[in-house]
């Protein structure tokens, strides 16, 4: 088993060399690790490596291949990169501009105001939507001059994180 | 004697109040909004009643609805916690009218302290130092200019009804004055429906130091020493400690007396907090009085050895104070960190969501006051505070060591939290030396945001491997790929075991 | 200066020690047996090494293996915790030979106190009162009879090497004497490989009260007051508190001086505990000295305000004591309950197994020292203690109220626990009045086993309904059966949400 | 949906009358309850009944139909009794004597000693097996005069709870 794995911006090549129950030997970019790995709680692993005790949390992300990884020092975004995801990535390159045309929010919240209408022309930095969460309002602005193409939500709606809200043209 | 108490609040403070009730044998009534049906305060209470839709204005701020539940459930008293209706004189009055004990001071005390101009005048009459400035509402340009000449520059224009940093303007030069007054008035009108503003001297590099006071119905008022609350971000407290690193015994005694005078001027009953600004020359000025239990009350509880909620209830029952000023001592040092669901890397944007996993620190000298649990979804409607972490140490250095240990044990996943940011504050040398004022976070922001501890050379690789193993296990390729095939998949024993229907 | 410390123990005490190390910036090394790979002390430590199969005799008692790990990992010191090798003079000696600091007293102090006949003689020489009896090993029948005539009946025959109630016989009448001596000798030979026994007067209705002592390498020895440990079941402590409800200030001072003399007689270094029996007339007698950290040390930490593990490490580093006797005070009252994995309804049979769910109490005045987590399987090989629950209150009554509250919040499922039994003790009027001796549990067993709190009329039905709903949801019949079909199954929203791959 | 449910020794008849999301009406032995029920954690339910807040833990038992139920005051054994379990119960009646012939332990542990052999005659109260767990040894005795029929374990074995160890004849 051999996979490419993206950790934040780093791309690593990972290969399973051997496994005997909880003892594994795995190669990362040419360096072989002998580890003793136990899942101790939901999503939490205890890993021993040359005596050092590591606690690593592997939280499922948006897709089957995405994770949030927490070590004691740092949190990472991690993605498994296989043939399928490479294909999708290539395909998406063409849609990249499209993605920049979608305004979405990283956090769940409630739509407070939408000061624009479909077909309206907006300048760069114009506020197009205001979302409130936890007593704080955040304004989302257009990244460039554009025309409002579609508004998928209305004032008062509750939205989840990463949900597309408005598309620009 | 109060037998049943309704807590008109949610989150950690509702549970903290119910804990003291349970210890006193008082049964508890929770109220909850639509978003809060599965919130811990509903689960912790003996009874729980629905009061309305999720926005506070339609639930936790609905006086009539809450009073109706109090009547229906037979509660003798209402504890408002902090925030929501806790400093609403009208609500206190309504409780009185319905024959329900409001756990807090009189409506008069709330109203007096709620209006800053009135509070300033009351303090001056009581002989408590206030920030130089006017005690009247500014109505004309001429008046504004006259006050400016008296107090000097820089100065602050402040809304009388203000709070939370709203309706405030800092004026550096004379030319900014009139615009600042107009802007503050306009903001105050929008935010509070009252455009009264006044002018105060601007205190540079101030320390925010507050005194806990406690009064009974028999005219006894004591203070329980200070809390240093200068570690703030945008006027929100982040870390509090007691004793203050800058107070001398003499100043402590003097400020304590002023705090008691401030409380006495409004015949204060119950717990309250007198906030002061202290400048670099250790001059102190009355800032405002919070007529309720304060978020950071636990650090006082720890070093003075009292249960402030129990004292509130005893006072409300008409009992005289059990403590005399001369017997109270501060023993050791306590620090509180507020743990917020927010993303420090993303401009501290709030981070509501589902708690995937939580491990709270415990052991010697550690207290957590929280309310979330694994599987709980933090709603978008309320304050982003998840919990308060309070530690005690015999010395300040010992308390900082313990706080670092406790923060390192605190694991919350599913939402972003401020834990790492707090760790960086604990490691900041100015903080460790006790040399800070309210500009601390602003001043050190860059270094507080930086990554402080590094993965050792291998720890990043090990994180990658662990995810790799999780993934190949998930897609079922682990056995096939492995030259040595185990009978059972080893590292997921845990998950499998938990899925067995057989215990 | 100790930089890296190996903890030769497991469970709650290993973690408790590592917490203090982390606060002192000392890195920690765990050792673990086969059964303990997923135990919390392995997860908490900076490093962890396997030392052998699950039975203690093949792992936690293996001196050579543990010393080898200490050498390999570069640890400067070993903390033995309690139990296992903590009172093994040979192990302390071996550490010294390998140049590793043993956190504890000298091998001489351990050996002297480990042999009860030697300890008795040492105490008599030091002027510390001991239970009337002989100070020599009983070798002949004639000698046994002679001692019986001197001390009178009832009397106790005790193994010199004894501990944990083994090798002890109570003698009521002269005719039982010789058989009792033989039985005790035989039991002692089997259990300890040493058949030395001696005879003591039997103290009726005794209180078990112990004093915490602390000595340094410079000849300073202090005591940190008493712990009342009379709530026992089969010679095992169940609940401890401090201050003792029966001690007077005069007696406390006198016993404290005796405890310090006892420690001084063996040039004691580090933390130790001098156990006394106190009779109904408040006469006190030296029972034994435990030359290690005691399970119940946290109640002393709370009322005296010290971290005993840190003091152990400081003493081992050669630092003089930071405390002087005359400045130490007991502030308030602390109680500890030991939470065991055992089934009180089934003759307290141990109950190892998988922790399905755990919620630990927290908030003001509550400390838990535990080690289990959700999904952890308590192994069959070791002590059944899950955790210690320690509370503090300004008064004894306040501490009892808080303990009741904390026990009511403590939820552990998957294994049986002693929580309900402990709740019944807290509600027992003799306990509440502080009127108890070591016979308390025996005397009240029937009422302590009884169900104290009842379901209200409906609560049993509601339990039935909840299981009913869980079952029909599980078999998927809920929607069909319901006239009003919801879009989503409501009450299992939690479970479903957690299974989503999308966060 | 209607079921018989056994709670310790009580047998109750339970019927779902209506359900609207988390609001249910359920009849127990002729008394109708209106409840608001939410599963808040794995196996933990928050139930509101006429304002009273109940926390009930429903732990899966040995079979699909068995539970351990914990309320704040008391713990119960609970069993769903349907046609299938009634049939099994009837069938098992004939095996009842058989069941008394099996010696098992309620707790996991390690076999310390088996002082008997297959074919050996034992008297009532004779110790047939000694099991240790958590530093405590428990002796299991024959309930009556019998002959040892089968011994399923050997000294040194680790056993789980409720595992049959020895059968008598």
XYZ file of N, CA and C in Angstrom, chain C residues 2 44 87 167 174 203 205 234 250 339 347 405 410 421:
42
model
N 16.847 17.183 39.079
C 16.168 16.144 38.298
C 15.568 16.755 37.030
N -0.062 9.784 28.790
C 0.264 11.072 29.412
C 1.764 11.370 29.414
N 7.841 0.528 48.897
C 8.399 0.321 50.234
C 9.383 -0.842 50.232
N -1.901 -12.141 58.244
C -1.069 -12.570 59.364
C -1.499 -11.953 60.679
N -8.148 -16.924 76.622
C -6.837 -17.530 76.796
C -6.709 -18.827 76.007
N -7.062 -2.782 70.744
C -7.723 -1.519 71.082
C -9.151 -1.584 70.558
N -12.894 -0.241 69.496
C -13.435 0.972 68.862
C -12.348 1.974 68.509
N -12.802 -4.096 55.674
C -11.762 -5.114 55.667
C -10.360 -4.519 55.603
N -5.061 20.495 71.242
C -3.962 20.036 72.106
C -3.469 18.667 71.649
N -13.211 5.750 44.620
C -14.195 5.138 43.723
C -13.593 3.829 43.203
N -21.368 -8.549 47.320
C -20.243 -8.750 48.231
C -18.973 -7.999 47.784
N -23.030 16.382 46.232
C -23.250 16.961 44.905
C -22.312 16.316 43.884
N -21.204 12.195 39.333
C -20.244 11.197 38.849
C -20.997 10.065 38.153
N -22.882 3.353 47.217
C -22.512 2.998 48.590
C -21.907 4.207 49.311
